[in-house]
Structure formats: structure tokens, C-alpha cells
Short mmCIF file of C-alpha atoms in Angstrom, two decimals:
data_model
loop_
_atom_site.label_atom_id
_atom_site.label_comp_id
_atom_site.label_asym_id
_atom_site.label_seq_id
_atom_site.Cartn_x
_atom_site.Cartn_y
_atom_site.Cartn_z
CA UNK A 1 27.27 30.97 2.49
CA UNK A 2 29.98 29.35 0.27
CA UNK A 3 28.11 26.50 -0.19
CA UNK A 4 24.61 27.84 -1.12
CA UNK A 5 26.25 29.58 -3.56
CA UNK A 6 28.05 26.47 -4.94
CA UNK A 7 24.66 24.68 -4.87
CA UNK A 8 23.06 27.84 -7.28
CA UNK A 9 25.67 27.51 -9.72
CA UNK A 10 25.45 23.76 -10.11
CA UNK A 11 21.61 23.26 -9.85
CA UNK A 12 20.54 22.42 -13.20
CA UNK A 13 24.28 19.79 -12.91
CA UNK A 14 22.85 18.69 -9.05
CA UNK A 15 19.43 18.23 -10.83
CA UNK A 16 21.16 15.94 -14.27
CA UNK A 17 22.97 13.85 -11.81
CA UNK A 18 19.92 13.14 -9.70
CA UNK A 19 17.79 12.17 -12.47
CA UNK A 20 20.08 10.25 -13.69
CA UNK A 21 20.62 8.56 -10.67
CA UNK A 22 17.20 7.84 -10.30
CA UNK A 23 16.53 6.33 -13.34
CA UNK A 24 19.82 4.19 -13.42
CA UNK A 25 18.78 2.47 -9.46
CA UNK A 26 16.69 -0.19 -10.61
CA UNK A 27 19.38 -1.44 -13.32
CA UNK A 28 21.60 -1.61 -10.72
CA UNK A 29 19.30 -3.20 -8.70
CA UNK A 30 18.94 -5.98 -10.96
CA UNK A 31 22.87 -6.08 -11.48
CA UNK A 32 23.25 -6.71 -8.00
CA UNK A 33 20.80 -9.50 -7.18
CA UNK A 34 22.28 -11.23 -10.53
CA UNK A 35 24.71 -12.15 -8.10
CA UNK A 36 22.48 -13.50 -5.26
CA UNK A 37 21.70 -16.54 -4.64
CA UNK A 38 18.27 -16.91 -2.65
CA UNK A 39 17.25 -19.63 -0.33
CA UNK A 40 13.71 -19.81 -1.86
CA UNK A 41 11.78 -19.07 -5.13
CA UNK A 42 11.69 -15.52 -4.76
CA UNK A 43 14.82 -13.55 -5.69
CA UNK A 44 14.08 -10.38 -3.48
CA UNK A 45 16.17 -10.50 -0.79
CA UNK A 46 19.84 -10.69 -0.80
CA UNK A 47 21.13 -13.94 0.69
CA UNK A 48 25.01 -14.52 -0.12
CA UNK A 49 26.96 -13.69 -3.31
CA UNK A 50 27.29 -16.59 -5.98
CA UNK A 51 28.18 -16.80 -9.93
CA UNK A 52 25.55 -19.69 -10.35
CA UNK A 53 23.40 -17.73 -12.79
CA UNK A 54 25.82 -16.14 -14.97
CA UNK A 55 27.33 -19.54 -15.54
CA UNK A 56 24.41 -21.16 -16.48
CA UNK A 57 21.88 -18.46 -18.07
CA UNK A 58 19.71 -20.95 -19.86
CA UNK A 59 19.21 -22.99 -16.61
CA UNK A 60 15.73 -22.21 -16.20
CA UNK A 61 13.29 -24.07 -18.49
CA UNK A 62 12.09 -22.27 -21.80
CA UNK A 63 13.71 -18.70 -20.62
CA UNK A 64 16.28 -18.44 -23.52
CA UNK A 65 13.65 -19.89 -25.83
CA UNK A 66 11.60 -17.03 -25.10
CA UNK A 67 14.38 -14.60 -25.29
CA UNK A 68 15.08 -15.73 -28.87
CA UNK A 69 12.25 -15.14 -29.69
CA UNK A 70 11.53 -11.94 -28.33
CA UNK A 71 15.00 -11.36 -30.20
CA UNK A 72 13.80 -12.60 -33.50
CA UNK A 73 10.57 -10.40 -33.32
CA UNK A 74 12.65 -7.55 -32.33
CA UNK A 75 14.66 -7.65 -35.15
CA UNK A 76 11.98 -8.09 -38.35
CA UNK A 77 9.58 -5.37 -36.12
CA UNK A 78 12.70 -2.58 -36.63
CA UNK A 79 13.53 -3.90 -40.27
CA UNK A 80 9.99 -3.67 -41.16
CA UNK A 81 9.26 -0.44 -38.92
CA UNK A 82 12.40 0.99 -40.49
CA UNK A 83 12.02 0.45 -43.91
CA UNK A 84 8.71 1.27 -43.57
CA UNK A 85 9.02 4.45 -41.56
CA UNK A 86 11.84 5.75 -43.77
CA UNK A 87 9.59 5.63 -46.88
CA UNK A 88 6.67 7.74 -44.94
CA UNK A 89 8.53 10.01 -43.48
CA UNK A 90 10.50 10.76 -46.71
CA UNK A 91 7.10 10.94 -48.66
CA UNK A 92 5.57 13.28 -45.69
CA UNK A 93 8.58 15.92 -45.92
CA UNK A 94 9.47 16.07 -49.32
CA UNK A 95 6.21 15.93 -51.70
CA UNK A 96 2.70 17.20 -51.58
CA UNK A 97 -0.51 15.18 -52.13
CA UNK A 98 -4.02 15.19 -50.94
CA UNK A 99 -4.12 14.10 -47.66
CA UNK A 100 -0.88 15.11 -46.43
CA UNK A 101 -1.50 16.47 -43.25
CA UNK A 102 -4.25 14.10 -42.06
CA UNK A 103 -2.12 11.20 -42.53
CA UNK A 104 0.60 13.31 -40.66
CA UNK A 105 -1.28 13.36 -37.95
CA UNK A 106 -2.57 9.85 -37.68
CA UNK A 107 0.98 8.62 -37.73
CA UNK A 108 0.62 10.03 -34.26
CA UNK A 109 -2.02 7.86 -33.40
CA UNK A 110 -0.38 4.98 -32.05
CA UNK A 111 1.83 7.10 -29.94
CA UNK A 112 -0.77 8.70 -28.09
CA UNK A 113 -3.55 5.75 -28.07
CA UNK A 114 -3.43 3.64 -24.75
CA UNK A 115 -1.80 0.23 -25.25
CA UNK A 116 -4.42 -1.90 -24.03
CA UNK A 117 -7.11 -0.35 -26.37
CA UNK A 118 -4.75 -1.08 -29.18
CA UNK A 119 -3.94 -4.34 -28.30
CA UNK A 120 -7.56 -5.37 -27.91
CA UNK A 121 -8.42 -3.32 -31.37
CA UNK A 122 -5.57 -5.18 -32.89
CA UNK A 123 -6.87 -8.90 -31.22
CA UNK A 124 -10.28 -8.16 -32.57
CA UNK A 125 -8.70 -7.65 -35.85
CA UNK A 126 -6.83 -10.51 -36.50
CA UNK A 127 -10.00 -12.52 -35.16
CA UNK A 128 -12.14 -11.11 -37.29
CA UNK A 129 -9.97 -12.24 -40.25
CA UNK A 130 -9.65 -15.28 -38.96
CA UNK A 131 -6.38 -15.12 -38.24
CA UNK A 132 -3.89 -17.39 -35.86
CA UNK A 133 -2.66 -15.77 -33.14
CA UNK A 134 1.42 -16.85 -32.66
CA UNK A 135 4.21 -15.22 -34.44
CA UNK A 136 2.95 -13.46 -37.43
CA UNK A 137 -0.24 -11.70 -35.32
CA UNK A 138 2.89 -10.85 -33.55
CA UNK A 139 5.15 -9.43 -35.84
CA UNK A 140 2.57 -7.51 -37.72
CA UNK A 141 1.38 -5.75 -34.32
CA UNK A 142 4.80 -4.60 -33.52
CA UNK A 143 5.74 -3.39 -37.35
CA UNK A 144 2.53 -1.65 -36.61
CA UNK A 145 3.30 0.48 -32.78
CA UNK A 146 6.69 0.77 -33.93
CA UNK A 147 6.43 2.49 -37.44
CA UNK A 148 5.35 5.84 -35.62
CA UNK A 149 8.72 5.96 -33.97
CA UNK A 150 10.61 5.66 -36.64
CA UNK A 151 8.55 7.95 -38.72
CA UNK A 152 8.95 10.46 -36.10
CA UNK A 153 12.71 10.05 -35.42
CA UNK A 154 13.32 9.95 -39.63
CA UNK A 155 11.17 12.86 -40.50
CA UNK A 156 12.67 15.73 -37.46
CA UNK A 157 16.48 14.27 -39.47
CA UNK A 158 14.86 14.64 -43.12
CA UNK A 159 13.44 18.36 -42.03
CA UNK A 160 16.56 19.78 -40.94
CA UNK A 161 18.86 18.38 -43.95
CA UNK A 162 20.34 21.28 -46.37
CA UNK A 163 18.62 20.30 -49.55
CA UNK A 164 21.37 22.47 -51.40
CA UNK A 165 23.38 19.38 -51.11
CA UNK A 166 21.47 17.38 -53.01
CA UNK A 167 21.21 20.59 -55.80
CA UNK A 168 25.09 20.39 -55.84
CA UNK A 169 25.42 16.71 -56.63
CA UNK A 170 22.96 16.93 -59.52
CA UNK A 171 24.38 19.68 -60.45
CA UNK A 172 28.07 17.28 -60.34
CA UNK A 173 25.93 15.19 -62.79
CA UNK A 174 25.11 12.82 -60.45
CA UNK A 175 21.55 10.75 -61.33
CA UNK A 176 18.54 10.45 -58.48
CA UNK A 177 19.54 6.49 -57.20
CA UNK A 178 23.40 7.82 -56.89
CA UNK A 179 22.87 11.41 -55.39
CA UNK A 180 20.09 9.19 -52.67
CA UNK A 181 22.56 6.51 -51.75
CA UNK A 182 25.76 8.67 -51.22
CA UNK A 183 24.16 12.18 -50.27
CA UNK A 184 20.63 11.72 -48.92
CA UNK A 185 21.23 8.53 -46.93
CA UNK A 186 24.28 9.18 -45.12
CA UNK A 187 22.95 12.91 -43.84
CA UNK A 188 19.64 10.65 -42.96
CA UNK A 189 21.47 7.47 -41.82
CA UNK A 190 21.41 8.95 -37.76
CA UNK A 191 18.06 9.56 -38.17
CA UNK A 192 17.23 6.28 -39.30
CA UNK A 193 19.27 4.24 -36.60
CA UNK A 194 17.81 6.14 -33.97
CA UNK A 195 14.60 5.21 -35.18
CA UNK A 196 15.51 1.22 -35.44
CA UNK A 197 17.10 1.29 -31.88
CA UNK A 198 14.18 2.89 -30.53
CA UNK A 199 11.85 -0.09 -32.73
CA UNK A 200 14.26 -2.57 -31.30
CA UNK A 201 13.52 -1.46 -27.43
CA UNK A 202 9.76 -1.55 -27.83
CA UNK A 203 9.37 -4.62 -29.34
CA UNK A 204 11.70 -6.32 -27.02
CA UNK A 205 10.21 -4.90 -24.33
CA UNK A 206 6.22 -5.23 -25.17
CA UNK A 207 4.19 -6.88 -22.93
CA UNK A 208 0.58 -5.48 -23.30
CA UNK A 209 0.23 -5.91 -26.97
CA UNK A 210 1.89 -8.91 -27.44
CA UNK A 211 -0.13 -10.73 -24.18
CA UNK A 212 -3.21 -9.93 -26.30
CA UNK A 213 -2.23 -11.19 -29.38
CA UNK A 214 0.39 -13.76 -29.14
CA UNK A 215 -2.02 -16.87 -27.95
CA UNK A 216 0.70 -19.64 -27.45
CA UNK A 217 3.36 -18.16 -28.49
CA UNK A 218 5.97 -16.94 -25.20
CA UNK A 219 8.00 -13.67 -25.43
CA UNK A 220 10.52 -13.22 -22.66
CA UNK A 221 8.48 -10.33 -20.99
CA UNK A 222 5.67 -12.69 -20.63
CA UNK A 223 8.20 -15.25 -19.27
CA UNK A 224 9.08 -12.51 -16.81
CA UNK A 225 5.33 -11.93 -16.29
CA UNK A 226 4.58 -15.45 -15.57
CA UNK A 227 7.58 -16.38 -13.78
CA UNK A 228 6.95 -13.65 -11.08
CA UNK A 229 3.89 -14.94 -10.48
CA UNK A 230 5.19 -18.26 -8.80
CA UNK A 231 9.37 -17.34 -8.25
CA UNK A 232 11.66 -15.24 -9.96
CA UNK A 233 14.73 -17.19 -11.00
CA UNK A 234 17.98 -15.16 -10.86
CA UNK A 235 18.40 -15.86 -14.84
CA UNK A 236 16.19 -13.46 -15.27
CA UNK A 237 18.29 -10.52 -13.73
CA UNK A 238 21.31 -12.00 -15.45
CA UNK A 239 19.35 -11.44 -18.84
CA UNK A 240 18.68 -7.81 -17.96
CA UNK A 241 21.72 -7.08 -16.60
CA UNK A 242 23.62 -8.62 -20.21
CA UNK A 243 21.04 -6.35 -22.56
CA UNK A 244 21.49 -3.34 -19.81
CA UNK A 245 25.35 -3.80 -20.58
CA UNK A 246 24.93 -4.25 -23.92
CA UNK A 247 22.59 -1.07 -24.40
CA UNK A 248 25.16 1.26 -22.79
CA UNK A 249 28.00 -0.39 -25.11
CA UNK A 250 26.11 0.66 -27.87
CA UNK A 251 25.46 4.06 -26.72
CA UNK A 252 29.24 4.68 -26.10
CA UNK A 253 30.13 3.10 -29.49
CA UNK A 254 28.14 5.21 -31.16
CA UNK A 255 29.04 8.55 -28.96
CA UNK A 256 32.77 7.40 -29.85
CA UNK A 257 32.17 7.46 -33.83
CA UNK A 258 30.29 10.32 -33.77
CA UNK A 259 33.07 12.25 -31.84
CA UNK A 260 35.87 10.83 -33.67
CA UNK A 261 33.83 12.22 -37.27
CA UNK A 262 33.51 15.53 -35.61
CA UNK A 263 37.42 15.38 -35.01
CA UNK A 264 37.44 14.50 -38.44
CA UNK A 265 35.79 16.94 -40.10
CA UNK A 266 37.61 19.49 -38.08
CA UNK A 267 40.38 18.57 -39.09
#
């Protein structure tokens, strides 16, 4: 039949769209009841359309304090994960010392070790030294789960560079700092943001580790955690729905200069 055949030549297509589908529902789902406004506490059935919450975000008590500072976090977690990462995974491709492939490996470690065991490893840690638990315990947790990422995402870009172009600038008489910062860097530089994006989205989005070691301190996923417990406010879908929109601009952006260099170099 005409259309069993059509449905064998676009399977794997059929198959992309589905899973795609799937995985895109529940951020729609939140889109839509960003609009709602609900009779009661709990946001999870839809009532009657209203622009209440998008005009007043911050309307719920401490929400966008805790969403600065998951932002804050965030964003010294992927500088420190970055910088960090970049100098491992440089040292782990390109020189040889004692050790080389057992630390290789434990870079893994944090990628494959449950989050909860970390978290509680990481709480008994900071007690042990005494530590306060707030922002810092934080911080230095999420440099910590997050510097495997970016190792990982760095070191598969610094493998698969061409190190004849490096050969030819030095041999263009250019020194080590100037062949890094206008040869090495650039050729590494998608590497490297895909490893900070990817540090960005876990530490904005940790809940486990952070819960264990943040003691007063109030990320927005535990303001999500906590709110659900007794109502969640519509702000909170608004919030999603703004990084969810924001995420996908960033995507594009990036699919946009990456295309238009690829003209480019055609050309």
C-alpha cells in the first residue's frame, strides 16, 4: 500500500519528530498554564486565560530572590567549571605524565556517581571542615559536578583539532601565547561554549546537591520544591516558560552564526 510504503521511507523522520514531540510536551505544558489563572492554590487545572503572571513575575514572595540566585551560582559554577575544565582537558590531550589515564578516568566519576551519594559525600565534607553551609558550600559543589562536563565536551573538540595548524603558525613565526589565542582557541572556542552552556543548565537546574548542602540558603528549584508542596503559583511557569524561550533563542543564534561562517568560508 502507498502509504506503508511512505511510512518505511520516513521512519527514522516519523521516529525524530515523535521524540521530539515528546520531549518538547511538558514545556508546552508549562507555557500554557502560564496563562491560567486558577481558582485555588494549585495551578493544575486550567480555569480561564489571564496575563496576571506575566505582568507581575516577582509577585510571589522571595521567588525572584531565589532565581537570582540560582542565576548568580549558575554563572561563577560555568566560569569556574570552564576555566577549570579547559585547563584539564587541554593537559589530558596534549602532554604525558604519570597518572594520565587514571585521572582520565576519574574525571568520569562524577558523571556516573548517583547524585544523592555525592551530595551527602560532599555535606559530610564541608562538615567535617567545619564549614558553613550557604553560598560558597554551594558554589564549590557545583564547580565540582560541573567540571566533568566541560572536561568532556573540551577534550572530544581538542582531540579532533588538526595540530598542523598550530605547526604552520610557528612556523609564520608566531610565539606560544599568540599562536594559543588566535589559532588554538578559536578551533576550541565551540568546544568550550558547549561545555559552559551545559555547566550553566546543571547548576541552574540542581536540586539534589544543592538541598544537601545549601542550609539556609534558597535556590529557585528548591523554591519550586517547596512551593509545590503547599500551591504552585503561576510565576513559577512564567519563569520556565521565559528561560525555555530564552534557551531555544540561544540555540537558533548560535545555529544562525554557525551557518552564516559555513557560508562564509565557502565562499
Amino acid at each position: 500500500m502507498p502509504v506503508l510504503r511512505w511510512i518505511r521511507r520516513n521512519l527514522i523522520v516519523i521516529a525524530g519528530l515523535l521524540t521530539l514531540a515528546y520531549m518538547i510536551l511538558p514545556n508546552i505544558v508549562v507555557m500554557v498554564f502560564s496563562f491560567n489563572k486558577p481558582n485555588g492554590r494549585f495551578n493544575y487545572e486550567w480555569q480561564r486565560f489571564s496575563l496576571d503572571a506575566w505582568k507581575d513575575p516577582c509577585g510571589v514572595a522571595d521567588l525572584c530572590g531565589s532565581l537570582s540566585l540560582s542565576l548568580q551560582i549558575a554563572f561563577w559554577a560555568t566560569l569556574g567549571a570552564t576555566a577549570l575544565g579547559t585547563m584539564v582537558a587541554f593537559a589530558l590531550v596534549r602532554y604525558r605524565f604519570r597518572a594520565r589515564g587514571a585521572i582520565s578516568s576519574l574525571i568520569f566519576l562524577p558523571m556516573a556517581m548517583p547524585e544523592v551519594v555525592m551530595a551527602a559525600s560532599l555535606l559530610t565534607l564541608f562538615l567535617n571542615m567545619g564549614a558553613q553551609l550557604g553560598f560558597w558550600t554551594v558554589l564549590i559543589a557545583h564547580i565540582m559536578f560541573c567540571l566533568s562536563f566541560v572536561v568532556t565536551a573540551v577534550k572530544a573538540r581538542v582531540m579532533s583539532m588538526d595540530p598542523r595548524l598550530e605547526e604552520a603558525a610557528r612556523d609564520l613565526y608566531a610565539g606560544p601565547a599568540q599562536t594559543f589565542v588566535r589559532v588554538t582557541l578559536p578551533i576550541a572556542a565551540p568546544g568550550i561554549a558547549a561545555g559552559a552552556m551545559l555547566a550553566f543548565a546543571l547548576s541552574f537546574d540542581d536540586f539534589i546537591i544543592t538541598n544537601f548542602n545549601a542550609g539556609s540558603t534558597v535556590t529557585f528549584p528548591m523554591f519550586v520544591w517547596g512551593s509545590a508542596q503547599r500551591g504552585t503559583p503561576v510565576q513559577i511557569n512564567v519563569i520556565g516558560t521565559a528561560m525555555f524561550i530564552i534557551a531555544v533563542m540561544v540555540v537558533l543564534v548560535g545555529q544562525l552564526i554557525a551557518s552564516r561562517r559555513k557560508s562564509n568560508a565557502r565562499n
